[in-house]
């Protein structure tokens, strides 16, 4: 019997040839270099998935081997069958790797070093998509992140009022930062399952999870505290206030109606243009703010006030008025 031609192009060979840099460096237990991998070209992604589909089709249509055909079994089919990922393999080997990486990304603090191989996780997702486990993987990802957000919500509920705003800001920033890593790692699942079959986008789905499981449950407790902090200079840092207000607007723009003036300080064109007849009202608001600042120890000649000019600007109604323009 003639051995298979080594120069023959095999469906399975196409699959392995795509990420040559990553596959050739593969070590024991798929230990791959650290650092986020480059995203593939769209045509390359399509070719890889077509290779997976072709190999799967060969596996489904291949006849059961007999004593006479065992020796002549198709080489590409045998290679593919040797690399089949069963649902048991997925649950015991592939998802645990993804689960651990997601845990670390969701709980990391800004600037933390995460000891995971992005390329290895990226490869796991790709293989599972090729082996038709996208639906299960998407379901597991949503359950995983939902469970995390429910814990975050409970922790916020237990926060005292003086720490509530800052902790909400940390939770929001930490989650949005995690999405910057999680979404690219699942690019194959997003492109070939979520966008194609569900007509949605992974990032939108994950932002919606935070809205439903955290923001919606806390908005009516958070907003009064934000309004109170707005009326008391320096109770909350301007950066924290800006992050939260912009974040809430991103999650659900209609929340602007709960506090239009507050949102207008950080989101352009929220309020209608100012009119000349309202100038006296703005002047009165400015004078009130100046009196409050003086009562809190700030005088016109206070150098600290000059240094903090940018921080004071967000509290100034006149700044809001000027940003709206006059007609």
XYZ file of C-alpha atoms in Angstrom:
327
model
C 0.000 0.000 0.000
C 1.386 3.410 -1.009
C 1.846 5.859 1.909
C 0.017 9.206 1.673
C 1.663 11.901 -0.437
C 3.402 14.317 1.974
C 2.848 17.208 -0.425
C -0.888 16.707 -0.540
C -2.976 19.590 0.893
C -5.169 18.374 3.749
C -8.162 20.135 5.312
C -6.680 19.584 8.739
C -3.354 20.911 7.495
C -5.009 24.154 6.405
C -6.371 24.563 9.898
C -2.983 24.234 11.561
C -1.182 26.389 9.022
C -3.081 29.562 9.775
C -1.511 30.586 13.088
C 1.917 29.280 12.204
C 3.632 31.540 14.729
C 1.468 30.395 17.597
C 1.087 26.715 16.740
C 4.760 26.031 16.088
C 5.738 27.452 19.467
C 3.208 25.274 21.254
C 4.693 23.421 24.236
C 3.428 20.924 26.804
C -0.261 21.389 27.490
C -0.388 24.133 24.859
C 1.853 26.456 26.859
C 2.094 29.518 24.619
C 3.898 32.854 24.872
C 2.448 35.599 27.029
C 0.852 38.730 25.627
C -2.277 39.444 23.556
C -2.141 37.870 20.086
C -2.655 39.911 16.915
C -6.134 39.725 15.464
C -6.304 37.727 12.215
C -7.312 39.201 8.903
C -11.033 38.646 8.147
C -10.239 36.506 5.101
C -7.971 34.365 7.217
C -10.696 33.832 9.796
C -13.145 32.764 7.118
C -10.605 30.347 5.614
C -9.970 28.798 9.031
C -13.645 28.273 9.728
C -14.175 26.843 6.253
C -11.342 24.430 6.947
C -13.070 23.364 10.163
C -16.377 22.935 8.350
C -14.726 20.892 5.593
C -13.020 18.629 8.089
C -16.255 18.177 10.020
C -18.091 17.258 6.824
C -15.435 14.672 5.977
C -15.732 13.201 9.456
C -19.527 12.923 9.214
C -19.567 11.285 5.780
C -16.604 8.954 6.236
C -17.742 5.278 6.300
C -16.948 3.104 9.263
C -13.593 1.363 8.724
C -13.595 -2.304 7.781
C -10.784 -4.802 7.811
C -10.090 -4.053 4.145
C -10.251 -0.256 4.476
C -8.416 0.230 7.756
C -5.037 0.480 6.067
C -6.305 2.837 3.338
C -8.229 5.183 5.659
C -8.182 8.794 4.434
C -5.268 10.591 6.060
C -7.077 13.921 6.533
C -10.070 12.196 8.122
C -7.911 10.291 10.577
C -6.048 13.458 11.560
C -9.286 15.296 12.140
C -10.812 12.476 14.168
C -7.746 12.399 16.387
C -8.362 16.083 17.235
C -12.115 15.955 17.830
C -13.194 17.964 20.878
C -16.168 16.227 22.450
C -18.553 18.016 24.787
C -16.853 16.177 27.646
C -13.467 17.503 26.468
C -14.906 20.982 26.290
C -16.318 20.822 29.822
C -13.286 19.190 31.431
C -10.408 20.866 29.575
C -11.310 23.866 27.440
C -13.942 25.725 29.448
C -11.965 25.522 32.734
C -9.108 27.379 31.013
C -11.491 30.063 29.798
C -13.256 30.205 33.166
C -10.018 30.864 35.043
C -8.886 33.560 32.628
C -12.248 35.347 32.772
C -12.100 35.296 36.585
C -8.744 37.036 36.569
C -9.790 39.621 34.003
C -12.995 40.494 35.866
C -11.259 40.984 39.202
C -8.009 42.656 38.182
C -7.250 46.193 39.274
C -5.950 48.776 36.795
C -2.253 48.194 36.187
C -2.277 44.633 37.531
C -0.185 41.993 35.756
C -2.354 39.022 34.789
C -0.353 35.769 34.532
C -2.356 34.214 31.709
C -1.501 33.400 28.110
C -3.814 35.432 25.917
C -2.697 33.405 22.911
C -3.584 30.144 24.640
C -7.065 31.392 25.537
C -7.506 32.779 22.048
C -6.565 29.359 20.644
C -9.027 27.569 22.952
C -11.892 29.743 21.740
C -10.943 29.201 18.110
C -10.815 25.410 18.470
C -14.174 25.304 20.265
C -15.785 27.388 17.523
C -14.363 25.032 14.886
C -15.773 22.052 16.782
C -19.295 23.521 16.958
C -19.248 24.384 20.682
C -20.052 28.088 20.183
C -23.559 27.886 21.622
C -22.384 26.138 24.783
C -19.433 28.493 25.161
C -21.618 31.585 24.784
C -24.067 30.229 27.354
C -21.237 29.496 29.795
C -19.745 32.956 29.309
C -23.050 34.723 29.988
C -23.685 32.622 33.100
C -20.153 33.256 34.349
C -20.329 37.036 33.987
C -23.895 37.222 35.294
C -22.843 35.413 38.462
C -19.925 37.830 38.898
C -22.144 40.887 38.455
C -24.680 39.597 40.957
C -21.886 39.387 43.546
C -20.778 42.907 42.673
C -24.334 44.178 43.142
C -24.625 42.576 46.577
C -21.320 44.110 47.659
C -22.535 47.545 46.574
C -25.769 47.104 48.508
C -23.723 46.539 51.658
C -21.651 49.703 51.129
C -22.166 52.662 53.521
C -23.389 55.904 51.889
C -20.033 57.666 52.241
C -18.320 54.927 50.189
C -21.166 54.090 47.832
C -20.263 56.461 44.991
C -16.585 55.558 44.963
C -17.274 51.818 45.050
C -19.779 52.080 42.216
C -17.169 53.967 40.219
C -14.594 51.229 40.876
C -17.033 48.456 39.911
C -18.008 50.237 36.696
C -14.421 50.999 35.708
C -13.182 47.518 36.547
C -15.886 45.848 34.462
C -15.490 48.099 31.441
C -11.743 47.557 31.609
C -12.229 43.777 31.686
C -14.388 43.922 28.561
C -11.456 45.412 26.649
C -9.694 42.057 27.060
C -12.624 39.635 27.149
C -14.316 40.751 23.937
C -11.198 40.356 21.702
C -10.478 36.918 23.175
C -13.895 35.720 21.980
C -13.693 37.325 18.533
C -14.268 34.008 16.703
C -17.381 33.212 18.717
C -18.646 36.750 18.203
C -18.083 36.722 14.441
C -19.286 33.237 13.621
C -22.014 32.689 16.197
C -23.288 35.826 17.940
C -23.252 38.122 14.910
C -24.216 35.444 12.380
C -26.818 33.396 14.236
C -28.031 35.749 16.985
C -27.674 39.009 15.039
C -26.125 40.685 18.076
C -22.694 41.791 19.271
C -20.793 40.366 22.229
C -19.725 43.731 23.654
C -23.292 45.037 23.543
C -24.537 41.883 25.274
C -21.958 42.172 28.072
C -22.637 45.883 28.626
C -26.341 45.043 28.840
C -25.544 42.521 31.591
C -23.970 45.257 33.743
C -26.961 47.505 33.101
C -29.470 44.838 34.157
C -27.640 43.269 37.090
C -25.881 46.287 38.607
C -26.843 49.734 37.299
C -30.616 49.230 37.206
C -30.586 47.908 40.766
C -28.604 50.865 42.099
C -29.612 53.867 39.997
C -32.304 55.049 42.433
C -29.902 54.881 45.353
C -26.979 56.307 43.431
C -28.637 59.316 41.816
C -29.646 61.134 45.051
C -26.102 60.708 46.348
C -24.689 62.121 43.115
C -27.007 65.122 43.312
C -26.053 65.709 46.931
C -22.358 65.441 46.087
C -22.848 67.888 43.222
C -24.186 70.510 45.615
C -21.256 70.064 48.014
C -17.933 71.047 46.404
C -15.126 68.468 46.680
C -17.279 65.833 48.360
C -16.582 63.653 45.310
C -13.635 64.201 42.975
C -14.552 65.598 39.552
C -12.966 62.600 37.817
C -15.133 60.151 39.771
C -18.260 62.185 39.071
C -17.406 62.395 35.376
C -16.699 58.665 35.086
C -19.994 57.693 36.686
C -22.165 60.179 34.808
C -20.610 59.297 31.436
C -20.854 55.617 32.279
C -24.536 55.843 33.178
C -25.199 57.725 29.953
C -23.455 54.968 27.979
C -25.470 52.265 29.720
C -28.840 53.943 29.312
C -29.121 57.433 27.756
C -32.689 57.935 28.995
C -31.377 58.178 32.563
C -30.504 61.765 31.644
C -34.106 62.663 32.444
C -33.509 61.853 36.124
C -30.996 64.695 36.492
C -30.583 66.740 33.282
C -28.459 69.455 34.905
C -26.033 66.941 36.378
C -25.615 65.100 33.078
C -25.226 68.365 31.166
C -22.014 69.107 33.065
C -20.313 66.116 31.441
C -22.344 65.282 28.306
C -22.495 67.921 25.536
C -25.829 69.187 24.181
C -27.980 67.590 26.881
C -29.854 70.796 27.700
C -31.478 73.115 25.155
C -29.552 76.290 24.240
C -29.597 79.027 26.887
C -31.661 82.122 26.234
C -30.824 85.704 27.133
C -33.738 86.003 29.551
C -32.137 83.362 31.795
C -28.810 85.187 32.240
C -29.867 86.754 35.530
C -30.747 83.307 36.904
C -27.333 81.968 35.942
C -25.680 84.973 37.605
C -27.624 84.319 40.807
C -26.532 80.674 40.769
C -22.924 81.780 40.341
C -23.158 84.136 43.298
C -24.657 81.386 45.439
C -21.778 79.060 44.537
C -19.222 81.751 45.424
C -20.854 82.270 48.832
C -20.728 78.514 49.473
C -17.054 78.408 48.536
C -16.251 81.284 50.886
C -18.125 79.534 53.695
C -15.941 76.477 53.058
C -12.761 78.521 53.469
C -12.055 79.619 49.888
C -11.361 83.327 49.330
C -10.719 85.231 46.139
C -7.008 85.371 46.851
C -6.671 81.746 47.902
C -3.860 80.181 45.866
C -5.305 76.732 46.392
C -8.432 77.897 44.639
C -6.364 78.969 41.653
C -4.664 75.599 41.541
C -8.024 73.864 41.781
C -9.638 75.992 39.077
C -10.240 73.068 36.772
C -11.836 71.066 39.574
C -14.142 73.947 40.478
C -15.270 74.373 36.896
C -17.530 71.322 36.927
C -19.562 72.783 39.793
C -20.109 76.154 38.139
C -23.591 76.775 36.669
C -22.125 79.561 34.527
C -19.788 77.044 32.937
C -22.824 74.970 32.076
C -24.587 78.023 30.662
C -21.641 79.018 28.499
C -21.297 75.466 27.205
C -24.891 75.555 26.034
C -24.476 78.783 24.085
C -26.926 81.662 23.685
C -29.575 82.314 21.148
